Amino acid sequence: MKQTHIDKAHLAPTQHTTQEDRVRVYYSLYGHLLDKQRLYNGFKKVWKAKGAAGIDRQSLSDFASDLSNQLDQLLLELQTKQYKPQPVRRVEIPKDDGGVRLLGIPTVRDRVVQQTLNDLLTPIFEAQFHPSSFGYRPHRGCHDAINKATMFIRRYRLDHVVDMDLSKCFDKLDHELIIKSIRRRVTDSSVLALLKQFLKSGVMVEGNWQSTEIGSPQGGGDQSTDRQYLFGCLRSSNARARAPNRTLRG
């Protein structure tokens, strides 16, 4: 595969992608995180998504009240490789079937870094997504999937729609498999190390730290973290070669 030093043109999402875009390997990405404006753009998305405080109890408003200094501190930690994600805060949400959905609430500062990293990686993985994949993708949602399904039903005279869900998908994710899959497109060791830190940051449950050897807690609220996006990306891209063109992926 072709190894590429990423530039701003490669970071910009495009409507049309070539076969080269789908196989290009990026080896120099971390430097693009070291930009206060990028971190600020990440913060704006985190602010828009709202969400609760993490284990440090710092709210979005608290972070925003000292925004410039907060971003400067994050930038310094990323530059010196001193940045360490904090454990997520465990929250249990009751389910209709009597069970609970386990959420993990990252700190605001961690969500800013996750969002900034997500913005950096999104254009790379978007190039290989199936056109009928709608999960974890920007500017796509459930209504788009419904419209596509309706079009398939009418065009191909289909009679059934199958609704499926993977049980405890986020709880059983294999960390090594995730990193291995990402490494096919991104070989920057600093970026991969940062992703591993997020996966291994652990969970705080009633004041006690628990390791996360497998899986990853889903973020609280409507916040979409970089890890959730990448898991959706891996699911979509790995299924692409095996799935027929008329398959919809949520």
Tab-separated table of C-alpha atoms in Angstrom:
chain	number	residue	atom	x	y	z
A	1	MET	CA	0.000	0.000	0.000
A	2	LYS	CA	1.071	3.555	-0.657
A	3	GLN	CA	2.356	5.389	2.420
A	4	THR	CA	1.255	9.001	2.555
A	5	HIS	CA	2.211	12.040	4.564
A	6	ILE	CA	-1.163	13.644	5.121
A	7	ASP	CA	-1.810	17.209	4.000
A	8	LYS	CA	-4.804	19.525	4.287
A	9	ALA	CA	-6.188	18.380	0.957
A	10	HIS	CA	-6.311	14.800	2.176
A	11	LEU	CA	-8.070	15.921	5.362
A	12	ALA	CA	-10.927	17.535	3.476
A	13	PRO	CA	-13.922	15.240	2.834
A	14	THR	CA	-14.876	14.848	-0.816
A	15	GLN	CA	-17.937	13.550	-2.612
A	16	HIS	CA	-15.931	11.397	-5.009
A	17	THR	CA	-13.177	9.001	-4.007
A	18	THR	CA	-10.781	6.942	-6.062
A	19	GLN	CA	-9.468	3.449	-5.485
A	20	GLU	CA	-6.207	5.040	-4.336
A	21	ASP	CA	-8.117	6.947	-1.632
A	22	ARG	CA	-9.489	3.658	-0.328
A	23	VAL	CA	-6.073	2.009	0.073
A	24	ARG	CA	-3.826	4.964	0.968
A	25	VAL	CA	-1.979	4.465	4.255
A	26	TYR	CA	-1.319	7.500	6.449
A	27	TYR	CA	1.846	7.508	8.503
A	28	SER	CA	2.123	11.120	9.716
A	29	LEU	CA	-1.011	12.377	11.463
A	30	TYR	CA	-0.217	13.235	15.067
A	31	GLY	CA	1.219	16.648	14.221
A	32	HIS	CA	-2.196	17.733	12.963
A	33	LEU	CA	-3.578	17.287	16.485
A	34	LEU	CA	-1.091	19.847	17.767
A	35	ASP	CA	-3.166	22.794	16.674
A	36	LYS	CA	-5.160	24.966	19.073
A	37	GLN	CA	-7.685	25.851	16.379
A	38	ARG	CA	-8.390	22.171	15.755
A	39	LEU	CA	-8.901	21.631	19.478
A	40	TYR	CA	-11.234	24.628	19.560
A	41	ASN	CA	-13.229	23.202	16.656
A	42	GLY	CA	-13.443	19.931	18.565
A	43	PHE	CA	-14.658	21.769	21.656
A	44	LYS	CA	-17.420	23.502	19.676
A	45	LYS	CA	-18.813	20.115	18.643
A	46	VAL	CA	-18.568	18.801	22.199
A	47	TRP	CA	-20.382	21.923	23.435
A	48	LYS	CA	-23.120	21.468	20.846
A	49	ALA	CA	-23.568	17.813	21.848
A	50	LYS	CA	-23.901	18.800	25.540
A	51	GLY	CA	-23.461	15.917	27.988
A	52	ALA	CA	-22.667	15.458	31.665
A	53	ALA	CA	-19.398	15.841	33.538
A	54	GLY	CA	-16.893	13.022	33.863
A	55	ILE	CA	-15.121	11.743	36.981
A	56	ASP	CA	-13.469	15.140	37.584
A	57	ARG	CA	-16.952	16.733	37.841
A	58	GLN	CA	-15.874	19.513	35.466
A	59	SER	CA	-18.915	20.631	33.492
A	60	LEU	CA	-18.925	21.997	29.985
A	61	SER	CA	-19.614	25.447	31.395
A	62	ASP	CA	-16.643	25.162	33.760
A	63	PHE	CA	-14.381	24.165	30.873
A	64	ALA	CA	-15.737	26.958	28.668
A	65	SER	CA	-15.247	29.599	31.365
A	66	ASP	CA	-11.464	29.112	31.071
A	67	LEU	CA	-11.429	27.867	27.507
A	68	SER	CA	-8.187	29.359	26.203
A	69	ASN	CA	-6.130	28.111	29.144
A	70	GLN	CA	-7.810	24.703	29.035
A	71	LEU	CA	-6.963	24.290	25.345
A	72	ASP	CA	-3.419	25.527	25.911
A	73	GLN	CA	-2.954	22.908	28.628
A	74	LEU	CA	-4.313	20.141	26.383
A	75	LEU	CA	-2.061	21.286	23.559
A	76	LEU	CA	1.006	21.250	25.839
A	77	GLU	CA	0.205	17.743	27.107
A	78	LEU	CA	-0.260	16.449	23.560
A	79	GLN	CA	2.948	18.106	22.384
A	80	THR	CA	5.010	16.622	25.219
A	81	LYS	CA	3.197	13.252	25.089
A	82	GLN	CA	2.090	13.788	28.687
A	83	TYR	CA	-1.615	13.607	27.912
A	84	LYS	CA	-3.370	10.693	29.634
A	85	PRO	CA	-7.112	10.053	29.260
A	86	GLN	CA	-8.940	9.687	32.552
A	87	PRO	CA	-11.243	6.766	33.325
A	88	VAL	CA	-14.841	7.214	32.259
A	89	ARG	CA	-17.639	7.600	34.786
A	90	ARG	CA	-20.036	4.655	34.904
A	91	VAL	CA	-23.723	5.456	34.489
A	92	GLU	CA	-26.482	2.848	34.311
A	93	ILE	CA	-29.568	3.610	32.211
A	94	PRO	CA	-32.620	1.345	32.745
A	95	LYS	CA	-33.851	-0.518	29.651
A	96	ASP	CA	-37.427	-1.374	28.780
A	97	ASP	CA	-36.687	-5.099	29.089
A	98	GLY	CA	-35.613	-4.739	32.697
A	99	GLY	CA	-31.873	-4.677	32.086
A	100	VAL	CA	-29.533	-1.705	32.113
A	101	ARG	CA	-27.439	0.012	29.460
A	102	LEU	CA	-23.952	0.791	30.729
A	103	LEU	CA	-22.684	4.200	29.683
A	104	GLY	CA	-19.225	5.616	30.227
A	105	ILE	CA	-19.016	9.409	30.541
A	106	PRO	CA	-15.570	10.791	29.612
A	107	THR	CA	-14.314	14.055	31.059
A	108	VAL	CA	-14.885	17.178	28.977
A	109	ARG	CA	-11.177	17.526	28.185
A	110	ASP	CA	-11.040	13.918	26.997
A	111	ARG	CA	-14.114	14.454	24.836
A	112	VAL	CA	-12.399	17.440	23.216
A	113	VAL	CA	-9.358	15.345	22.296
A	114	GLN	CA	-11.553	12.455	21.129
A	115	GLN	CA	-13.620	14.762	18.934
A	116	THR	CA	-10.524	16.411	17.457
A	117	LEU	CA	-9.023	13.011	16.678
A	118	ASN	CA	-12.334	11.891	15.226
A	119	ASP	CA	-12.398	14.921	12.916
A	120	LEU	CA	-8.891	14.039	11.765
A	121	LEU	CA	-9.659	10.386	11.040
A	122	THR	CA	-13.136	10.712	9.558
A	123	PRO	CA	-12.074	11.708	6.003
A	124	ILE	CA	-9.635	8.790	5.871
A	125	PHE	CA	-12.220	6.125	6.671
A	126	GLU	CA	-15.111	7.759	4.846
A	127	ALA	CA	-13.437	6.851	1.546
A	128	GLN	CA	-13.949	3.132	2.113
A	129	PHE	CA	-17.506	3.170	3.451
A	130	HIS	CA	-20.241	1.370	1.577
A	131	PRO	CA	-22.787	3.806	0.073
A	132	SER	CA	-25.544	1.999	1.988
A	133	SER	CA	-23.809	2.425	5.350
A	134	PHE	CA	-25.435	5.051	7.581
A	135	GLY	CA	-24.173	4.365	11.110
A	136	TYR	CA	-21.604	6.655	12.780
A	137	ARG	CA	-21.215	8.785	9.652
A	138	PRO	CA	-21.412	12.577	9.352
A	139	HIS	CA	-24.454	14.074	7.664
A	140	ARG	CA	-26.240	10.708	7.665
A	141	GLY	CA	-28.876	9.337	9.980
A	142	CYS	CA	-31.806	7.018	10.482
A	143	HIS	CA	-34.076	8.989	8.149
A	144	ASP	CA	-31.546	8.557	5.333
A	145	ALA	CA	-31.483	4.808	5.992
A	146	ILE	CA	-35.284	4.679	5.913
A	147	ASN	CA	-35.336	6.559	2.611
A	148	LYS	CA	-32.765	4.173	1.137
A	149	ALA	CA	-34.734	1.152	2.360
A	150	THR	CA	-37.892	2.577	0.832
A	151	MET	CA	-36.106	3.054	-2.461
A	152	PHE	CA	-34.851	-0.553	-2.416
A	153	ILE	CA	-38.337	-1.854	-1.609
A	154	ARG	CA	-39.836	0.007	-4.547
A	155	ARG	CA	-37.053	-0.610	-7.041
A	156	TYR	CA	-36.451	-4.300	-6.325
A	157	ARG	CA	-39.997	-5.198	-5.209
A	158	LEU	CA	-38.804	-6.386	-1.814
A	159	ASP	CA	-41.301	-7.608	0.765
A	160	HIS	CA	-39.391	-7.688	4.059
A	161	VAL	CA	-37.176	-5.468	6.192
A	162	VAL	CA	-34.999	-7.198	8.807
A	163	ASP	CA	-34.204	-5.320	12.019
A	164	MET	CA	-31.175	-6.750	13.836
A	165	ASP	CA	-28.961	-5.654	16.695
A	166	LEU	CA	-25.699	-7.020	18.048
A	167	SER	CA	-26.024	-7.975	21.700
A	168	LYS	CA	-23.487	-6.165	23.916
A	169	CYS	CA	-21.524	-5.087	20.860
A	170	PHE	CA	-19.528	-2.388	22.661
A	171	ASP	CA	-18.950	-4.626	25.677
A	172	LYS	CA	-17.176	-7.344	23.675
A	173	LEU	CA	-14.962	-5.376	21.287
A	174	ASP	CA	-11.466	-6.804	20.945
A	175	HIS	CA	-8.938	-4.012	21.463
A	176	GLU	CA	-6.142	-5.663	19.525
A	177	LEU	CA	-8.420	-6.397	16.583
A	178	ILE	CA	-9.556	-2.771	16.547
A	179	ILE	CA	-6.004	-1.404	16.524
A	180	LYS	CA	-4.933	-3.946	13.922
A	181	SER	CA	-7.803	-2.918	11.659
A	182	ILE	CA	-7.060	0.786	12.080
A	183	ARG	CA	-3.373	0.171	11.376
A	184	ARG	CA	-4.295	-0.909	7.855
A	185	ARG	CA	-5.000	2.742	7.093
A	186	VAL	CA	-3.115	4.628	9.815
A	187	THR	CA	0.415	3.631	10.825
A	188	ASP	CA	1.297	6.715	12.876
A	189	SER	CA	2.510	5.164	16.141
A	190	SER	CA	1.574	8.223	18.203
A	191	VAL	CA	-2.022	8.168	16.966
A	192	LEU	CA	-2.292	4.422	17.571
A	193	ALA	CA	-0.843	4.845	21.066
A	194	LEU	CA	-3.423	7.548	21.816
A	195	LEU	CA	-6.250	5.297	20.660
A	196	LYS	CA	-4.933	2.499	22.863
A	197	GLN	CA	-4.906	4.859	25.839
A	198	PHE	CA	-8.567	5.655	25.295
A	199	LEU	CA	-9.420	1.966	25.071
A	200	LYS	CA	-7.434	1.118	28.209
A	201	SER	CA	-8.382	4.158	30.314
A	202	GLY	CA	-10.735	2.109	32.470
A	203	VAL	CA	-14.005	2.838	34.233
A	204	MET	CA	-14.741	4.333	37.645
A	205	VAL	CA	-17.553	2.435	39.392
A	206	GLU	CA	-18.610	3.758	42.807
A	207	GLY	CA	-15.175	5.251	43.335
A	208	ASN	CA	-13.261	2.131	42.272
A	209	TRP	CA	-11.220	1.872	39.078
A	210	GLN	CA	-11.928	-1.097	36.804
A	211	SER	CA	-9.758	-2.039	33.861
A	212	THR	CA	-11.153	-2.351	30.353
A	213	GLU	CA	-9.365	-5.277	28.743
A	214	ILE	CA	-12.146	-5.735	26.213
A	215	GLY	CA	-14.980	-3.552	25.018
A	216	SER	CA	-15.554	0.144	25.414
A	217	PRO	CA	-18.332	1.954	27.292
A	218	GLN	CA	-20.736	3.915	25.136
A	219	GLY	CA	-20.572	7.622	25.735
A	220	GLY	CA	-23.396	9.370	27.532
A	221	GLY	CA	-25.954	11.693	25.983
A	222	ASP	CA	-25.671	12.396	22.288
A	223	GLN	CA	-21.889	12.707	22.355
A	224	SER	CA	-20.283	10.649	19.613
A	225	THR	CA	-16.705	9.860	20.555
A	226	ASP	CA	-13.953	8.961	18.191
A	227	ARG	CA	-13.927	5.365	19.434
A	228	GLN	CA	-17.627	4.916	18.627
A	229	TYR	CA	-17.114	6.301	15.166
A	230	LEU	CA	-14.156	4.007	14.518
A	231	PHE	CA	-16.048	0.948	15.676
A	232	GLY	CA	-18.821	1.818	13.263
A	233	CYS	CA	-16.221	2.364	10.572
A	234	LEU	CA	-14.643	-1.021	11.165
A	235	ARG	CA	-18.008	-2.750	11.169
A	236	SER	CA	-19.003	-1.124	7.881
A	237	SER	CA	-15.710	-1.479	6.057
A	238	ASN	CA	-15.056	-5.073	7.102
A	239	ALA	CA	-18.536	-6.098	6.007
A	240	ARG	CA	-18.294	-4.383	2.659
A	241	ALA	CA	-16.514	-7.115	0.747
A	242	ARG	CA	-18.985	-9.738	1.938
A	243	ALA	CA	-22.271	-7.869	1.642
A	244	PRO	CA	-24.397	-7.426	-1.492
A	245	ASN	CA	-24.927	-3.896	-2.754
A	246	ARG	CA	-28.558	-3.926	-1.640
A	247	THR	CA	-27.694	-4.388	2.018
A	248	LEU	CA	-28.318	-1.479	4.366
A	249	ARG	CA	-26.032	-1.034	7.341
A	250	GLY	CA	-27.108	0.993	10.325
